[in-house]
Coordinates of C-alpha atoms and ligand atoms in Angstrom, one line a residue:
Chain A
X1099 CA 12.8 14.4 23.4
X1100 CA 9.8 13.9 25.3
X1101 CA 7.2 16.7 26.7
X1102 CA 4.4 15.6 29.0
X1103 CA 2.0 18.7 30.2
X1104 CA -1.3 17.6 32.2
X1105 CA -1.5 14.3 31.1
X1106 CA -4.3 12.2 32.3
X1107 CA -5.6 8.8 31.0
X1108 CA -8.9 7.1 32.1
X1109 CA -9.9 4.2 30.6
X1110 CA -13.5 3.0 30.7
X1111 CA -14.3 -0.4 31.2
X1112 CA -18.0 -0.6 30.9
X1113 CA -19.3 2.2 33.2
X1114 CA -16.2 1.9 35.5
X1115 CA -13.7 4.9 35.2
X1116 CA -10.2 3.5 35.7
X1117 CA -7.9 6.5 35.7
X1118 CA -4.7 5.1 35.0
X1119 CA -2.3 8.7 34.6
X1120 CA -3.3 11.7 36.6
X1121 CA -1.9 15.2 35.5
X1122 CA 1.6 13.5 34.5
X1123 CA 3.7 16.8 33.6
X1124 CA 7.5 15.8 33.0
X1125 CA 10.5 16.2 30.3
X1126 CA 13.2 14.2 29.0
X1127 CA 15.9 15.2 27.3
X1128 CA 17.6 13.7 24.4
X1129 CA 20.5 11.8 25.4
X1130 CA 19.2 10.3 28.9
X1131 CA 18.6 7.4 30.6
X1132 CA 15.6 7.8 32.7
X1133 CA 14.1 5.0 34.8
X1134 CA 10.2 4.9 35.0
X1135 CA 9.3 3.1 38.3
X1136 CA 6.3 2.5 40.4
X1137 CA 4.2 -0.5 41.5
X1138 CA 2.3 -2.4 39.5
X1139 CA -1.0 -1.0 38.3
X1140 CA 0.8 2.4 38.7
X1141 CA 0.2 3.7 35.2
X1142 CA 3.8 2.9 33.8
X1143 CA 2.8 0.8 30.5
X1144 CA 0.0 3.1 30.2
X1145 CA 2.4 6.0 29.9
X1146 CA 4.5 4.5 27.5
X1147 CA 1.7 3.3 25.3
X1148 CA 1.0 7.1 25.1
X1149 CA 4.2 8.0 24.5
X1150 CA 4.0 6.0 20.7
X1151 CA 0.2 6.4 20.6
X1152 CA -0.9 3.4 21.2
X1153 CA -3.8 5.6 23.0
X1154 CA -4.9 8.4 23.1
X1155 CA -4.3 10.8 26.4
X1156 CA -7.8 11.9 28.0
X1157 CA -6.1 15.5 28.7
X1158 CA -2.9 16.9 28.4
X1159 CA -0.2 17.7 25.7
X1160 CA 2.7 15.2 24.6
X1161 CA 5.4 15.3 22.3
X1162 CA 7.8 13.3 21.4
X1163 CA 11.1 13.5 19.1
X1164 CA 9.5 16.8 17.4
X1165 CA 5.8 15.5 16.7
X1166 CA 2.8 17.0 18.9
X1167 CA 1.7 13.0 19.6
X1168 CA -1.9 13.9 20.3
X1169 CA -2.9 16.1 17.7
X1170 CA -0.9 13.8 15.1
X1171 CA -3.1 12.8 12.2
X1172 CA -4.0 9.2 11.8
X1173 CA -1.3 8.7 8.7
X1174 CA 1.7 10.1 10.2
X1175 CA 1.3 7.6 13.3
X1176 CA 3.9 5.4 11.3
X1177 CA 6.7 7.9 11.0
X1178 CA 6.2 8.5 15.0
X1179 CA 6.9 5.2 15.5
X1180 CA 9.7 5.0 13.2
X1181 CA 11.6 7.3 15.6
X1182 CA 10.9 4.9 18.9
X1183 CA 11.9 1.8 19.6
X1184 CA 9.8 -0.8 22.2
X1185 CA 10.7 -3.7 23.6
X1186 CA 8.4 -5.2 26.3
X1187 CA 8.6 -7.7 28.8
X1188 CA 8.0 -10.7 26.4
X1189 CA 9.8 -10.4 23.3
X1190 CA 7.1 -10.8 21.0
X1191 CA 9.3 -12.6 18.4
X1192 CA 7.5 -14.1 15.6
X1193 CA 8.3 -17.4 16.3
X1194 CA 7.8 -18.9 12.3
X1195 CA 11.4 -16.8 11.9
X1196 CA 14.9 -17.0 12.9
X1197 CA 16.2 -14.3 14.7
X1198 CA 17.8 -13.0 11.7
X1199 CA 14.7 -12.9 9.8
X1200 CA 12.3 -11.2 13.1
X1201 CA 15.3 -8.5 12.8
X1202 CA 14.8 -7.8 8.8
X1203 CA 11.5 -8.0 9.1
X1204 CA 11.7 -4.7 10.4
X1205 CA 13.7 -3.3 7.3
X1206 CA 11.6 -4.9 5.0
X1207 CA 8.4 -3.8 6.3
X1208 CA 9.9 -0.1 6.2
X1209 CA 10.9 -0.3 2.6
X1210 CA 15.0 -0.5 3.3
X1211 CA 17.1 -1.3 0.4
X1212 CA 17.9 -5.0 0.3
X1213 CA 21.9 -3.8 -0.4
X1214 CA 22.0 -2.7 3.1
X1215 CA 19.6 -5.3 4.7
X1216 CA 22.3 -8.1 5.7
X1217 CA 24.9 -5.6 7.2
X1218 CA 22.3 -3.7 9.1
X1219 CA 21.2 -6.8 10.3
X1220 CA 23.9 -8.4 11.4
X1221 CA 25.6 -5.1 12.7
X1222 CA 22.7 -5.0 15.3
X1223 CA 23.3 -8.5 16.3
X1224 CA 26.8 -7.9 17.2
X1225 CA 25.7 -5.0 19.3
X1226 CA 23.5 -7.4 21.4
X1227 CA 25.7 -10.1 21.4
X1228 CA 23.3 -12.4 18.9
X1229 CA 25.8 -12.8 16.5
X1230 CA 26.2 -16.7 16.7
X1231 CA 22.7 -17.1 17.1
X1232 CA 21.3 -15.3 13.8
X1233 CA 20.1 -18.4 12.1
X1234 CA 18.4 -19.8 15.5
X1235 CA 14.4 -20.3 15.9
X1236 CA 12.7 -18.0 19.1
X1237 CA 11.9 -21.6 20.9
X1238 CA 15.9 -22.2 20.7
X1239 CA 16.5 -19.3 22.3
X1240 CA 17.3 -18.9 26.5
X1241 CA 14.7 -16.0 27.5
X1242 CA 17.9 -13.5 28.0
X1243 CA 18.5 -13.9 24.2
X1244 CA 15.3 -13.7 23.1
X1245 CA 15.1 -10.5 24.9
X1246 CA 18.3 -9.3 23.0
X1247 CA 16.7 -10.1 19.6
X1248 CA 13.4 -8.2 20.7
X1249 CA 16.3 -5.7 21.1
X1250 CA 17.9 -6.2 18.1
X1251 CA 14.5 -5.2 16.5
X1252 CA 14.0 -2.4 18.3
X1253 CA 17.3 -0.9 17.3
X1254 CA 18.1 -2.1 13.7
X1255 CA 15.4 0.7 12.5
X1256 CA 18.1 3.3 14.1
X1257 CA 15.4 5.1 16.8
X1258 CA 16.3 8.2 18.5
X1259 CA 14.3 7.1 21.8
X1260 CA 14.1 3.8 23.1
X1261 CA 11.1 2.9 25.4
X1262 CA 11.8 -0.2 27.2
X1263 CA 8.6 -2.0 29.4
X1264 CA 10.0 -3.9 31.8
X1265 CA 12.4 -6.0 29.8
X1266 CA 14.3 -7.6 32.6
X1267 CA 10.8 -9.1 34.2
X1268 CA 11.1 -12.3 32.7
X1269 CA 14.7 -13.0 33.5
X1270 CA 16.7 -13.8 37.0
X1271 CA 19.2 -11.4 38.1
X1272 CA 22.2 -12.2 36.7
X1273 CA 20.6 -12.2 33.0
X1274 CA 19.0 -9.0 33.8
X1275 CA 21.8 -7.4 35.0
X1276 CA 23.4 -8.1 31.3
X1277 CA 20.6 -6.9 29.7
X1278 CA 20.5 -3.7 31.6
X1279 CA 24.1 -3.6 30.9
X1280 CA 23.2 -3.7 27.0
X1281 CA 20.6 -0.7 27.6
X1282 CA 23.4 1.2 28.7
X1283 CA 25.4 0.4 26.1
X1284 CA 23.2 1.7 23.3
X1285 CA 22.4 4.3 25.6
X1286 CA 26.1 5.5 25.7
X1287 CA 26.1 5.5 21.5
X1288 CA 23.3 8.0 21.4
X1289 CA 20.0 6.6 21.9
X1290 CA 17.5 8.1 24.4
X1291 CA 16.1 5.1 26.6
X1292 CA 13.6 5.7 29.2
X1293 CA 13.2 2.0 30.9
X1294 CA 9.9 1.0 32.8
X1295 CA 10.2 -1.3 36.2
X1296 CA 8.2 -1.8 39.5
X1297 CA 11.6 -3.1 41.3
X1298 CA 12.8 -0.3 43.2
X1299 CA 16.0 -1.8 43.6
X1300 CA 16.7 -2.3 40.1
X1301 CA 15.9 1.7 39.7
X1302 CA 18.1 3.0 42.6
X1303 CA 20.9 0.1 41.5
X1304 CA 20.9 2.6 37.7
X1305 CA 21.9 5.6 39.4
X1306 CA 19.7 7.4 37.1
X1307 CA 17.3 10.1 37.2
X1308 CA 13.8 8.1 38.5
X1309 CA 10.7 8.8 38.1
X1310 CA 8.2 7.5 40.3
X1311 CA 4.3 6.7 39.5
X1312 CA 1.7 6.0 42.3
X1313 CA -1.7 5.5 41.6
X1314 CA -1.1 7.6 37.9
X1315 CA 0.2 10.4 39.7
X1316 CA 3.8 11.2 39.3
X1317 CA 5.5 11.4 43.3
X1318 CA 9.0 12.2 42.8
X1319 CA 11.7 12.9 39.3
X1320 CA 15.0 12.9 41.0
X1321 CA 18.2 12.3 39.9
Chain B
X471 CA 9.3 -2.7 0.1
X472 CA 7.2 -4.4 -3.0
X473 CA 8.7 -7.8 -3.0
X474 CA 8.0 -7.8 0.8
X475 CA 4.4 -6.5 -0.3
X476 CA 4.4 -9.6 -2.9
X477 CA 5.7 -12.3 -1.4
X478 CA 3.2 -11.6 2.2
X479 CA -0.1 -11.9 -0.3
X480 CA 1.2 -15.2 -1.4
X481 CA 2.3 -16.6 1.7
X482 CA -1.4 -15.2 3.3
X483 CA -2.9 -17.1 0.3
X484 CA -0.9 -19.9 1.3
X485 CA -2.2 -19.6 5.0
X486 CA -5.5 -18.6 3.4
X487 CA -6.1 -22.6 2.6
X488 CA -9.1 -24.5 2.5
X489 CA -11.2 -20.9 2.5
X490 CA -9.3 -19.2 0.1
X491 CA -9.4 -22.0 -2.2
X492 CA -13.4 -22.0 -1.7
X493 CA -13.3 -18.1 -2.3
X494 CA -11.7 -18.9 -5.5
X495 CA -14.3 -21.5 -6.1
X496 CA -17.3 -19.5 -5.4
X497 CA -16.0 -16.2 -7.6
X498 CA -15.5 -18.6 -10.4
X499 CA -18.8 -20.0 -10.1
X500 CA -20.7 -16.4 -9.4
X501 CA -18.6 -15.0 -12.7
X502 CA -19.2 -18.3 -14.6
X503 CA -23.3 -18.0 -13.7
X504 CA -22.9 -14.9 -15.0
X505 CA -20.9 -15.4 -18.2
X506 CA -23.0 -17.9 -19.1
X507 CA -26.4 -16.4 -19.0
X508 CA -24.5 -13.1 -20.8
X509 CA -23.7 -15.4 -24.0
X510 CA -27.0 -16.9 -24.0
X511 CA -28.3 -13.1 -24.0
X512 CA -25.2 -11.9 -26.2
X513 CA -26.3 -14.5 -29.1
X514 CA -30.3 -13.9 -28.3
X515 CA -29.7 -10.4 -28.7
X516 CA -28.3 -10.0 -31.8
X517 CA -30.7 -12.8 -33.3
X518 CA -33.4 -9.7 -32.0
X519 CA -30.9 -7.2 -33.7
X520 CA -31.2 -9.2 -37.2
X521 CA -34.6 -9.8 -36.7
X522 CA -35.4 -6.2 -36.1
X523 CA -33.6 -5.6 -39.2
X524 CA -35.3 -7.6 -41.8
X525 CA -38.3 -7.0 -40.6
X526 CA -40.3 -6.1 -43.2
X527 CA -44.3 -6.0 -43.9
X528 CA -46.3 -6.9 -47.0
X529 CA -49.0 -5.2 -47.9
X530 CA -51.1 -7.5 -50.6
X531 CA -53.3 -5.5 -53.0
X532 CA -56.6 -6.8 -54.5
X533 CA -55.4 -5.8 -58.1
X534 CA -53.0 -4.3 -59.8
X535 CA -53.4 -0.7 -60.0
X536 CA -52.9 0.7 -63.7
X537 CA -49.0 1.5 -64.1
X538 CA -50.2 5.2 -64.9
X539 CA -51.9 5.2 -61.4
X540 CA -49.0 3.2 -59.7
X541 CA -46.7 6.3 -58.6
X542 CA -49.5 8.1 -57.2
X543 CA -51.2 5.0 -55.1
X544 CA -47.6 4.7 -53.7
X545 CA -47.7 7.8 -52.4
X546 CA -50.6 7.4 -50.3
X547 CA -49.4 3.8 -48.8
X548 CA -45.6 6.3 -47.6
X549 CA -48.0 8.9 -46.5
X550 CA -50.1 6.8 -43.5
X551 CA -46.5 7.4 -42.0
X552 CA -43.7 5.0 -40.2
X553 CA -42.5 3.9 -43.5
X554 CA -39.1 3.9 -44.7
X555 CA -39.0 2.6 -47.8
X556 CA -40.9 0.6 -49.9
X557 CA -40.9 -1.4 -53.1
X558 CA -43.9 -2.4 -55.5
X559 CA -43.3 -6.0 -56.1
X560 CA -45.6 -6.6 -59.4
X561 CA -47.7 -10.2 -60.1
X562 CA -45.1 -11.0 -62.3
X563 CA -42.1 -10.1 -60.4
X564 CA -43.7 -12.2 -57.8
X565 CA -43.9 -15.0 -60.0
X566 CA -40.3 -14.9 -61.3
X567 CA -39.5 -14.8 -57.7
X568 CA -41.3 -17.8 -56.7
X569 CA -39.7 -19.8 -59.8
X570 CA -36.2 -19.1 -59.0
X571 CA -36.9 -19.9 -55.2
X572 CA -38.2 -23.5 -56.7
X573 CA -35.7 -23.1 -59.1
X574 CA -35.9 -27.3 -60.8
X575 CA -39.2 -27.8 -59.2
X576 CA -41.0 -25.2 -60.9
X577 CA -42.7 -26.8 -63.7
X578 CA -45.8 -27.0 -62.3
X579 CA -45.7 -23.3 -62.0
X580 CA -45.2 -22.9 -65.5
X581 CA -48.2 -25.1 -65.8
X582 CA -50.2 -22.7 -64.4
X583 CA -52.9 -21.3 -66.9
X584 CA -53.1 -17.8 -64.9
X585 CA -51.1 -15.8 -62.2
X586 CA -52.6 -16.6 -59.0
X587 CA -49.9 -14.5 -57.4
X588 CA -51.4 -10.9 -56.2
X589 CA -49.3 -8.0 -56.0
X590 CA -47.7 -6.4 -53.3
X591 CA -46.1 -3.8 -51.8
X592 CA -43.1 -4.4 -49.6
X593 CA -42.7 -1.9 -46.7
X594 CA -39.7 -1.4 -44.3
X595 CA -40.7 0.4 -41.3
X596 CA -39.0 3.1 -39.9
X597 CA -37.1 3.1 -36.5
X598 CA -40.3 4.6 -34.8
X599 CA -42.9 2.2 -36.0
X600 CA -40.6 -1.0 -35.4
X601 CA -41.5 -1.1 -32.1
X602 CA -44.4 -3.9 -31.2
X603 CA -46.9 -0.9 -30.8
X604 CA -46.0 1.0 -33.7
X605 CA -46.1 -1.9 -36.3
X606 CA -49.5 -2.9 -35.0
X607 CA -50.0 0.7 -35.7
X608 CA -48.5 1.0 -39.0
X609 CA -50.3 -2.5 -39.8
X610 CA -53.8 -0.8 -38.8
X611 CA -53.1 2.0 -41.1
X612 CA -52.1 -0.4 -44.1
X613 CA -55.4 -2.7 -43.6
X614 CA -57.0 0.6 -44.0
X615 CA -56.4 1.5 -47.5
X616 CA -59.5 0.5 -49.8
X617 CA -56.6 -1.0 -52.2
X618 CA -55.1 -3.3 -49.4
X619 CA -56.5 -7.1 -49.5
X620 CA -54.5 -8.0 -46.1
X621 CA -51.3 -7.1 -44.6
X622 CA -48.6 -9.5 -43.5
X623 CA -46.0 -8.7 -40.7
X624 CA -45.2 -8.5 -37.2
X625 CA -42.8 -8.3 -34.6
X626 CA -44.9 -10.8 -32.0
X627 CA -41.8 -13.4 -32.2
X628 CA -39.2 -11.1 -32.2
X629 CA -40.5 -9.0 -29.3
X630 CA -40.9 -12.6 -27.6
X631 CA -37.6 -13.3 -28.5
X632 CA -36.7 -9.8 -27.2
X633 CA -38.0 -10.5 -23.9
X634 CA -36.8 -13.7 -23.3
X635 CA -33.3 -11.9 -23.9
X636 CA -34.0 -9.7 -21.0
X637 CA -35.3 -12.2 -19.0
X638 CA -32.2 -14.1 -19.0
X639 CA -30.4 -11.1 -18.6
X640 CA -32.7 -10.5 -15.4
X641 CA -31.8 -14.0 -14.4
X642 CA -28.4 -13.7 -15.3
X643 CA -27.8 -10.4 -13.2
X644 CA -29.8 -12.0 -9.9
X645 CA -27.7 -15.5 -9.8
X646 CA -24.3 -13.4 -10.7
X647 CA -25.1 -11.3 -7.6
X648 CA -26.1 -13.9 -5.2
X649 CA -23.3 -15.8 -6.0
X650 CA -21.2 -12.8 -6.1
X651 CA -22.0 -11.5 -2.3
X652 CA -21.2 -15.1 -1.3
X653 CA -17.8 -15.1 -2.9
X654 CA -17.2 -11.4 -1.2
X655 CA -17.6 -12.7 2.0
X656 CA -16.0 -16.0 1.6
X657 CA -13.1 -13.8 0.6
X658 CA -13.3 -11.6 3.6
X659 CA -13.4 -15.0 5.8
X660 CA -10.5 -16.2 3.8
X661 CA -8.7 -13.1 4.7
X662 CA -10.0 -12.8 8.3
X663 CA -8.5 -16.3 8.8
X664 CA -5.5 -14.6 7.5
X665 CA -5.2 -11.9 9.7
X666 CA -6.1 -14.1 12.2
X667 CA -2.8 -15.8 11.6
X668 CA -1.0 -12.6 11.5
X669 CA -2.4 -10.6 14.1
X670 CA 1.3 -10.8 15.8
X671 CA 2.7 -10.0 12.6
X672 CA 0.6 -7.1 12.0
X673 CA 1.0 -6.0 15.7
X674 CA 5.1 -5.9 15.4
X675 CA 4.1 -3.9 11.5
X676 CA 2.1 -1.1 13.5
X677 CA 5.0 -0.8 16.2
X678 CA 8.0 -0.5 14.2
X679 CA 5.9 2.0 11.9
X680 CA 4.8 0.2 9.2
X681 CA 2.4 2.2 6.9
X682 CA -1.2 1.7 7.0
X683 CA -0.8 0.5 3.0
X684 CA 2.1 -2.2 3.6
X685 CA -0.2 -3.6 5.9
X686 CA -3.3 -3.9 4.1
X687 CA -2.2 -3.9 0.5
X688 CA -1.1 -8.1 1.2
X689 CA -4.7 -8.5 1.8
X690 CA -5.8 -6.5 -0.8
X691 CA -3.4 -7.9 -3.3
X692 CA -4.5 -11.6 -2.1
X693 CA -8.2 -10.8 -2.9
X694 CA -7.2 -9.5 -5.9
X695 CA -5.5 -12.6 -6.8
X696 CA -8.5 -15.2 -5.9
X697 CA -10.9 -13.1 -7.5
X698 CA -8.5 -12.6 -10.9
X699 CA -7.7 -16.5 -10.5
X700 CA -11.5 -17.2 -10.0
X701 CA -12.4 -14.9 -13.0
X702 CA -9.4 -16.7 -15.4
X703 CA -10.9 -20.3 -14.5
X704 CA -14.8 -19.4 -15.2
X705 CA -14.2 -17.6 -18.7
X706 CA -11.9 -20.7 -19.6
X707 CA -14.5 -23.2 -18.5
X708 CA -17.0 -21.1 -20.5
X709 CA -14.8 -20.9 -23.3
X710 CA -13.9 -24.9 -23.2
X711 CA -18.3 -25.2 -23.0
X712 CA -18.4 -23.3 -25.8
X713 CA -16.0 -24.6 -28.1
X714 CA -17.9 -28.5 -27.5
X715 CA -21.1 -27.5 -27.6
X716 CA -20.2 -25.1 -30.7
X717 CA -20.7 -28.2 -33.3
X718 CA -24.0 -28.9 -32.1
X719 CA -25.1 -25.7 -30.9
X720 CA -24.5 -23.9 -34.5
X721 CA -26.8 -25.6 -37.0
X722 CA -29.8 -25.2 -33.9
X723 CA -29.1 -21.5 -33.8
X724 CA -29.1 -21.5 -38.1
X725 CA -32.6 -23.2 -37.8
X726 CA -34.4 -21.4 -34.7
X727 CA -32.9 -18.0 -35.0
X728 CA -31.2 -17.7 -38.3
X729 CA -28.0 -17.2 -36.5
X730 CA -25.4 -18.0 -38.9
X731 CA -22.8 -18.3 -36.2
X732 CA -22.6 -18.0 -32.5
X733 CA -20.8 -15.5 -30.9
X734 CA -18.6 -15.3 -27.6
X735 CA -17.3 -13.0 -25.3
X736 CA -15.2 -10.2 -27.4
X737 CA -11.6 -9.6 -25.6
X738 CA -13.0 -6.3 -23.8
X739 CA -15.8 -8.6 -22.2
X740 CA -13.6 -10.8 -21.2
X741 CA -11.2 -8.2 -19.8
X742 CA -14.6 -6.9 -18.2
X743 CA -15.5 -10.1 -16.5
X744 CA -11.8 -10.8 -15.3
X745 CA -11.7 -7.1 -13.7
X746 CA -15.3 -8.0 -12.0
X747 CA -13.2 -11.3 -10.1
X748 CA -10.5 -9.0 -9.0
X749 CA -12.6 -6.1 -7.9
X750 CA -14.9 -9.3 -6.1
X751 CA -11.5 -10.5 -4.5
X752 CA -10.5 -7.3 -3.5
X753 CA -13.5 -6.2 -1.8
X754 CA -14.0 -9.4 -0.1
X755 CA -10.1 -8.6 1.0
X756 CA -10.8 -5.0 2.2
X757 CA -13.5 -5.8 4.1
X758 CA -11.6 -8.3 6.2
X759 CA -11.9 -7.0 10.0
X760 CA -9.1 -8.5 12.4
X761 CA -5.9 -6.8 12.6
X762 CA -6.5 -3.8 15.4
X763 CA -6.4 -0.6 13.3
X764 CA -3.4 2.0 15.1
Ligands
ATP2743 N1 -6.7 -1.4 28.3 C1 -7.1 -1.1 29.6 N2 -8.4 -1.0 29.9 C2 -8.8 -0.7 31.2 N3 -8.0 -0.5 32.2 C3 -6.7 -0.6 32.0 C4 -6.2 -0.9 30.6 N4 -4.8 -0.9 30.7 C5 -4.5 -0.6 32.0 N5 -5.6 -0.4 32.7 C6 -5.6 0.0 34.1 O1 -4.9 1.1 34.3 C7 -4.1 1.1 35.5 C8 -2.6 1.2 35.1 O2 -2.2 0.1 34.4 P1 -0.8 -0.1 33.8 O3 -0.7 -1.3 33.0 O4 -0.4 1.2 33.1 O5 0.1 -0.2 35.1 P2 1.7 -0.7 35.2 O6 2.3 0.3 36.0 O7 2.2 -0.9 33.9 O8 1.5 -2.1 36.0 P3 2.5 -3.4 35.9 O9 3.7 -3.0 36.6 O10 1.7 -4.4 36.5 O11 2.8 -3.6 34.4 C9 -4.4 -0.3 36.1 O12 -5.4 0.0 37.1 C10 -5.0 -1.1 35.0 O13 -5.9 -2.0 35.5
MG2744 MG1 3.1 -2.6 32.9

């Protein structure tokens, strides 16, 4: 599912080098649940940001669900992003919308036929939990919802990898441990997840296969 | 996927506000600047046209020549070149003319104990020689012949006429694109605002995999709109211009420049000048910078 060979990333700010990934080289299978940790200013966001292109690698080979990410051209971007789902450590809701509407959004952006729209929608919800809440603004929501609907979004387009940024940091532990509950739920139906934190704990309370950044360069991948 | 596409262009001209509606403003007034100078040029030109086309010059002859002689001394007047065709108007077909042009009032004519009228040859230039230079040419080569007593004609007022026309045209063209560049980038503000608005909108769009064209078309489709809007309200307030000042304006045009009526934009100008306000909107809404390109 994913493929990382030599991957570095510096990023120039001015006439400062900042290298932010050095010689990353890992794989993910499709099907797992792999936890991304490391400290912060480690290079995880950075990582995932390559993994959907939101940059560009300075060396190295990617791919990701069957497309070679850094020699894509400019116009298939969109159908490599169509395959992963994000979700970050703010939501990003768009706050003019109720949660139903930040869901379709998604749907109608990609062209999905308005038959389908309402049960998609709402079949997503359930699978967070939002159900109740469908017709609610972002400012009604507690933080632990919003991050289900940012969720909701993610999912409703059907990815096969899910690349999740830190989406408990906002949230105290027992909401976070419900959210990371979710993420193994839709995990266990199918979706590759690989989920980004700088609490250690959090990664070694998963059980899953870790691995761990420092300084951009990849220490350990154990399971 | 359309309907989405739709409905975002009018809810970004919505958002758009104050700016867009001034977008709107400035195309209509660019377009109207524009459409107005073009019918003044429109109705000039085809005065010039008409102008061109009766244009004739009279040669006047010291005496008649004998009728036996009459074929031959044509001959030489067609072969100084440039003419097209020309008629021998005798003293007394000029008379007859002159009393049926006073038709009641022409008794004193018939008073008259001789013909003062000379005889004359009428001459229609050819295409080549209707130019300013070559009907002071063709004129040159008239006044030459022994026969000729003067020669009457000239394209001095038409050619004015003919440059006033492009004058206006010059005018026209300059203000247009002034006004035109304005409304561009008063529609790339407009939409700048826009995608101002939307940045986190657009952001989520690239994320989930939006295409590049769902995206911009909104934007696209919004200029479109305030340019085709813009467009629509100038060639209506030019038409509503023209229909008042249509009673008044006629009989003028009838007297000056022998217009018997004025003209307006035919359906494919109009159809020209509405396409110019969308491809101004759309421009102005392409060249909008904001949302970060993937
Ligand atoms: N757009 C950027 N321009 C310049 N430098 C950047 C940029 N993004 C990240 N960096 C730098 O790259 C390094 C890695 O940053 P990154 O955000 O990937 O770390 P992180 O592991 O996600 O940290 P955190 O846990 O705080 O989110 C840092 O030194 C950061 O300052
Ligand atoms: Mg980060």
């Amino acid at each position: 599912m994913i493929q990382l060979s030599g991957v570095s990333k510096e990023y120039r700010v001015g006439p400062v080098k900042v290298t932010a990934l050095a010689d990353v080289s890992f794989g993910i299978e499709k099907g797992e649940f792999t936890v991304l940790a490391g400290p912060s200013g480690s290079g995880k966001t950075t990582l995932l940001r390559l993994l959907y292109r939101d940059e560009m690698p300075t060396e190295g080979e990617i791919r990701v669900a069957g497309y070679d990410v850094t020699r894509l051209r400019r116009s298939k971007i969109p159908q490599l992003r169509r395959a992963i789902g994000v979700v970050f450590q703010d939501a990003k809701l768009l706050p003019g919308r109720t949660v139903y509407e930040n869901v379709a959004f998604v749907l109608r952006v990609l062209g999905a036929p308005r038959r389908e729209m309402t049960a998609r929608v709402m079949q997503v919800l359930k699978a967070v939990g939002l159900s109740a809440r469908a017709q609610a603004l972002p400012a009604q929501l507690s933080l632990g919802e919003q991050q289900r609907a940012a969720l909701a979004r993610a999912l409703v387009k059907e990815p096969a990898l899910l690349l999740a940024d830190e989406p408990t940091g906002n949230l105290d532990e027992a909401i976070a441990e419900e959210i990371l509950d979710l993420l193994k739920e839709i995990w266990s139906r199918g979706t590759t997840i690989l989920l980004a934190t700088h609490r250690a704990t959090l990664a070694d309370q998963l059980k899953r296969r870790t691995l761990v950044l420092h300084r951009g360069r990849l220490l350990k991948d154990e399971d | 996927m359309l309907t989405f596409v739709i409905s975002e262009a009018l809810s970004n001209l919505r958002r758009g506000g104050r700016v867009a509606v001034s977008a709107v403003l400035l195309i209509t007034l660019s377009l109207a600047a524009l459409g107005a100078f073009w019918v003044l040029s429109l109705n000039l030109g085809r005065a010039v046209g008409e102008w061109r086309d009766r244009l004739r010059i009279v040669v006047y002859l010291r005496e008649e020549p004998p009728p036996a002689a009459l074929g031959e001394f044509l001959q030489t007047v067609e072969a100084v070149g440039g003419v097209q065709r020309l008629r021998y108007v005798s003293k007394a077909e000029a008379l007859r003319t002159l009393r049926q042009q006073l038709g009641g009032q022409a008794s004193p004519v018939e008073q008259l104990p001789t013909n003062p009228l000379p005889p004359s040859v009428e001459i229609t230039p050819s295409p080549e020689a209707s130019t300013p230079e070559g009907t002071r040419a063709l004129i040159q080569r008239l006044s030459a012949l022994a026969e000729v007593e003067e020669v009457q004609g000239g394209t001095e007022w038409v050619e004015w006429l003919a440059q006033l026309q492009g004058l206006l045209q010059v005018i026209g063209l300059a203000v247009g694109a002034v006004l035109a560049l304005a409304a561009i980038l008063t529609v790339t503000t407009a939409t700048t605002l826009v995608l101002h608005a939307r940045r986190e909108e657009m952001e989520i769009m690239r994320l989930v995999g939006a295409s590049e064209m769902v995206i911009r078309l909104p934007l696209f489709l919004q200029g479109l709109a305030q340019g085709l809007v813009g467009a629509a309200v100038a060639v209506g307030g030019l038409g509503l211009a023209y229909r008042f000042a249509l009673p008044t304006l006629e009989p003028l045009l009838a007297v000056t420049l022998g217009l018997p009526r004025a003209a307006f934009f035919s359906p494919a100008e109009i159809a020209l000048l509405l396409s110019g306000g969308a491809v101004l909107g759309a421009v102005g809404g392409l060249m909008a910078k904001g949302g970060r390109a993937a």
